[in-house]
Structure formats: structure tokens, C-alpha cells
Tab-separated table of C-alpha atoms in Angstrom:
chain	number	residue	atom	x	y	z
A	15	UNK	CA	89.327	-9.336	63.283
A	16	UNK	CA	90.999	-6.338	61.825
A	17	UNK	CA	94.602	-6.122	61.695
A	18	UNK	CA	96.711	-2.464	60.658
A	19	UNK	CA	98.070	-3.429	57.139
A	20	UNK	CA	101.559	-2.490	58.272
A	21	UNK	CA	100.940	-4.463	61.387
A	22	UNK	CA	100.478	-7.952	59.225
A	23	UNK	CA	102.850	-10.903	59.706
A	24	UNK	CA	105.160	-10.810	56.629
A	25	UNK	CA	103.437	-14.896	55.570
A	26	UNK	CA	100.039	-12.792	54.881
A	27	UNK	CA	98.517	-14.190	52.309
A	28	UNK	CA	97.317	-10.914	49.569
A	29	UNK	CA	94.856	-10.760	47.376
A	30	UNK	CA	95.773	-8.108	44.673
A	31	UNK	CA	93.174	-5.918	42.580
A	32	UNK	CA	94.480	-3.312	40.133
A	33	UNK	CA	91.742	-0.924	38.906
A	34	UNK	CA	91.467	0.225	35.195
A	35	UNK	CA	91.737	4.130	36.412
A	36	UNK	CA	93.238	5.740	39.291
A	37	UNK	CA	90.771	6.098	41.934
A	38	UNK	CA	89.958	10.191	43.273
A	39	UNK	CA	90.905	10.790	46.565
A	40	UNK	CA	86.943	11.528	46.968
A	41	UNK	CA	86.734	8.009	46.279
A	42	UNK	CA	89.501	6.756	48.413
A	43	UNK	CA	87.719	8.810	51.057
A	44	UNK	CA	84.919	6.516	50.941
A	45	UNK	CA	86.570	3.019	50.232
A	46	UNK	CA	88.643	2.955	53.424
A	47	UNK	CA	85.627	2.510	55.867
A	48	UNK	CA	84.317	0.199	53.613
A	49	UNK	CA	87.063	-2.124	53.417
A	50	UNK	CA	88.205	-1.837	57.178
A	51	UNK	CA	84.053	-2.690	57.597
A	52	UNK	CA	84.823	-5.796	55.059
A	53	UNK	CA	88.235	-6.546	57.334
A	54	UNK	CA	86.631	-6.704	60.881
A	55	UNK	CA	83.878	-8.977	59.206
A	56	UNK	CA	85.378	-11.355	56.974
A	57	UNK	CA	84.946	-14.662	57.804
A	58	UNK	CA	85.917	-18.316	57.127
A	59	UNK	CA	83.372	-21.234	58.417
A	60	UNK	CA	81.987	-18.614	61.089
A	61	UNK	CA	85.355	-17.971	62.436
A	62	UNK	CA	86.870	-14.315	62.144
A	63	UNK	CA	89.966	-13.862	60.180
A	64	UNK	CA	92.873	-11.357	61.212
A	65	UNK	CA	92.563	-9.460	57.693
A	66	UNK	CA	93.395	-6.026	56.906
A	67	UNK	CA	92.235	-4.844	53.240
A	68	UNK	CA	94.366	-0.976	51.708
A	69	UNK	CA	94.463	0.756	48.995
A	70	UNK	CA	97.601	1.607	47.605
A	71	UNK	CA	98.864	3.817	44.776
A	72	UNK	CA	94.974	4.770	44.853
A	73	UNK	CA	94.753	2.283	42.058
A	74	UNK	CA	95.605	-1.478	43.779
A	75	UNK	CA	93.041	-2.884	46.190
A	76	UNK	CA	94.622	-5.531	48.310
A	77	UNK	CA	92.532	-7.913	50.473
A	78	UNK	CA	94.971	-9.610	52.790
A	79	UNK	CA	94.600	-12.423	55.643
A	80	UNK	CA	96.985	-13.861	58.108
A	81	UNK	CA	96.721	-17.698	57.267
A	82	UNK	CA	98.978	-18.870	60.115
A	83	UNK	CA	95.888	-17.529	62.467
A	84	UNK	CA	92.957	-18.749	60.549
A	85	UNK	CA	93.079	-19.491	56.439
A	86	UNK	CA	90.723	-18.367	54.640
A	87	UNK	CA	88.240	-21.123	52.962
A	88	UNK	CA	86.410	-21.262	49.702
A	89	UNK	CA	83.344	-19.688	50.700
A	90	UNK	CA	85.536	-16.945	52.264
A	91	UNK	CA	87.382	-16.316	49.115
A	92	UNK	CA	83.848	-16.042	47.356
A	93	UNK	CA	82.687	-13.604	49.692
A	94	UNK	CA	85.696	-11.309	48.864
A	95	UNK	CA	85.446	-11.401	45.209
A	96	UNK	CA	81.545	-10.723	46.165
A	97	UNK	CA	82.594	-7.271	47.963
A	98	UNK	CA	85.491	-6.236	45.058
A	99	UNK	CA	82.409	-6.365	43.070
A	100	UNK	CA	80.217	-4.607	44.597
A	101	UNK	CA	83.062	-1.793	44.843
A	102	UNK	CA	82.928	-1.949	41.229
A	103	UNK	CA	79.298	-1.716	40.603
A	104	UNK	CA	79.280	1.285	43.415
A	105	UNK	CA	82.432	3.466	42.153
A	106	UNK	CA	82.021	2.140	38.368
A	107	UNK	CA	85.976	1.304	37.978
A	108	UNK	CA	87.277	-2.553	36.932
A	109	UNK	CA	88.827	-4.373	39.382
A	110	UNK	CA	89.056	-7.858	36.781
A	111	UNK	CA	90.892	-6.495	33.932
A	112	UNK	CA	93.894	-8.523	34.100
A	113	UNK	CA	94.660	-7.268	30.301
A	114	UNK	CA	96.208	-4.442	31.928
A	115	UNK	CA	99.818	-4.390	33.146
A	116	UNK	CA	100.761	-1.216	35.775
A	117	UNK	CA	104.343	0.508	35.778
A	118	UNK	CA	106.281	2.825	37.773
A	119	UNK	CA	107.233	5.737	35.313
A	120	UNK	CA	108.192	9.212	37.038
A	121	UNK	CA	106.432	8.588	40.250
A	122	UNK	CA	103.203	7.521	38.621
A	123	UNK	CA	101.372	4.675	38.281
A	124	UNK	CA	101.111	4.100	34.048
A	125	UNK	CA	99.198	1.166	32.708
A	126	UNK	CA	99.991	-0.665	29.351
A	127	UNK	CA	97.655	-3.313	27.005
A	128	UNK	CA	98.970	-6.683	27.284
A	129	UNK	CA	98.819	-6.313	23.424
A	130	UNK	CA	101.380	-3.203	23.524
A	131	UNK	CA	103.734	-4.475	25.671
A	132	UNK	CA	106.037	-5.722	22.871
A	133	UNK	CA	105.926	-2.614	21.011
A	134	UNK	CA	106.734	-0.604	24.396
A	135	UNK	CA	109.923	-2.914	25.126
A	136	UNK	CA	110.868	-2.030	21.415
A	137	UNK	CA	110.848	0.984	21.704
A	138	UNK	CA	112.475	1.266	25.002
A	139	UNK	CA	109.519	3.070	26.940
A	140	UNK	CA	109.549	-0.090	28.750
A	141	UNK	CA	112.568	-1.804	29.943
A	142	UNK	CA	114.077	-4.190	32.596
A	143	UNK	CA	114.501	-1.999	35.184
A	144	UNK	CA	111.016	-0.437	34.926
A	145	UNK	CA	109.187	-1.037	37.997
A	146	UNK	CA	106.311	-3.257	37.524
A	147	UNK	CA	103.171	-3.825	40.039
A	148	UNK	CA	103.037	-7.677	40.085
A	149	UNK	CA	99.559	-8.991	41.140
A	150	UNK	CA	100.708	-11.987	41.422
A	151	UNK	CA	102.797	-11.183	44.723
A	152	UNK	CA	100.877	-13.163	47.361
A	153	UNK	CA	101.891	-12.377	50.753
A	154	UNK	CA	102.494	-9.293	52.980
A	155	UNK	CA	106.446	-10.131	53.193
A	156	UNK	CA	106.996	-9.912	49.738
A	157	UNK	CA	105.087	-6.850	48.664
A	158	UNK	CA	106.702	-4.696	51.350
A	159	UNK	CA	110.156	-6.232	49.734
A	160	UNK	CA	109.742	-6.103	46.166
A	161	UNK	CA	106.676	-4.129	45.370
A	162	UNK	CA	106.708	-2.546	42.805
A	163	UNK	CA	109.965	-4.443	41.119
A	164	UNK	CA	112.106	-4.637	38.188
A	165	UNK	CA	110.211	-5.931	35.464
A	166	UNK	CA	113.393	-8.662	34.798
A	167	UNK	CA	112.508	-9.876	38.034
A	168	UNK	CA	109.213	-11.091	37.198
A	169	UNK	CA	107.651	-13.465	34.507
A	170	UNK	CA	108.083	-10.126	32.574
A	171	UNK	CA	111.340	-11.483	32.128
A	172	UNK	CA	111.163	-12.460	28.845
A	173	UNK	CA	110.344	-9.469	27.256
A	174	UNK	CA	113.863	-8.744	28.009
């Protein structure tokens, strides 16, 4: 069953998917349906889940279920990572590349190499209060809280 993401119970669990290139609104455009089609027919053990799926930033895909409802199993999981996937294949963008790390700079999402990120903080591009776009955030409550956050308020922490 689909569910409005801003209508989700704040203990949704999220899913997080950062592509390696902003996506065109063309793109966008044709995503949406596609992921409120995934939503409305995402399943766990042939029971509907109340999921909602977004785009945000046009560059962070987020696949999101409300577990107090129904959680979502190991096969359902599968079948998620399935459909990012096939997004990929269809629109040719990365959805995996977790060597990537995305920032708030002037209004824009800015991505930076794992392998750069000490150099960055060096030279002060990057710094503690930079917002960072932690994929790790897993449920609804806490990305509509801190999303995007200081980077000394994640395991970015130590850079500082």
C-alpha cells in the first residue's frame, strides 16, 4: 500500500540510494511513477507494505516502509535492491557507489572521493559544519530532523 512520503510515521524504516550524478528533471519526470508503481506493490511474504519510495535533491533515492504495520522480510529487501537496479540499468546512473560522500555547499548537492576527503578537511573546503547527506539515516523521523547534518555530527566526526 502506498503511503505520501510526508505522510510516513516518523519509525519508517529508509532505505537510502545516492546516485553518482544528479538526475535531469526529464529523468525525475519519469522515476516518480515508477517508484510510486514499486510503492503500491512492494511486498513482504504476499502481504502489502505501507511504503512510499522519493526522490530527493534529484540525486538520493529513498525506499522507505512503515515496519510497525508490516516489516519488510528478506525476500522483500531483495526485491528492492532488484528495482534500484533496474533504475540503474534504465537511466544509466550508479545507485551502489558508496565511495562517494554528498555535501551541502551553496545550495547544491557536491560529491567528494572517499580518497579526497582528507585533503578537503585540510584545506578547509570541508569542515564540521558542512552539511553532509548521511545514508546511513534509517528512518523517516530522523531524516526529516537531521537531514542533511553537520558533518561533526556523524561518523564524519573524526575528520574533525
Amino acid at each position: 500500500m502506498y503511503i505520501p512520503f510526508d505522510q510516513l510515521p516518523p519509525q519508517s524504516r529508509l532505505w537510502i540510494y545516492q546516485s553518482n550524478r544528479p538526475l535531469t528533471e526529464a529523468e525525475v519526470a519519469e522515476i516518480k511513477p515508477l517508484l510510486e508503481r514499486f510503492a503500491t506493490e512492494w511486498s513482504s511474504h504476499g502481504k502489502g507494505l505501507q511504503a512510499s519510495a522519493e526522490l530527493l535533491h534529484n540525486q538520493f533515492l529513498v525506499l522507505a516502509n512503515n515496519e510497525s504495520a508490516t516489516s519488510a522480510s528478506g525476500c522483500s529487501i531483495d526485491a528492492s535492491v532488484r528495482f534500484v537496479r533496474e533504475l540503474e540499468e534504465r537511466f544509466k546512473v550508479s545507485f551502489f557507489d558508496r565511495t562517494r560522500l554528498a555535501f551541502l555547499k551553496d545550495g547544491k548537492v557536491q560529491t567528494v572521493g572517499m580518497q579526497e576527503l582528507k585533503q578537503k578537511v585540510a584545506a578547509g573546503e570541508i569542515d564540521e559544519n558542512t552539511l553532509y547527506f548521511d545514508t546511513l539515516v534509517n528512518n523517516y523521523g530522523e531524516l526529516q530532523a537531521r537531514w542533511p547534518r553537520p558533518a561533526r555530527n556523524s561518523w564524519l566526526s573524526r575528520y574533525f
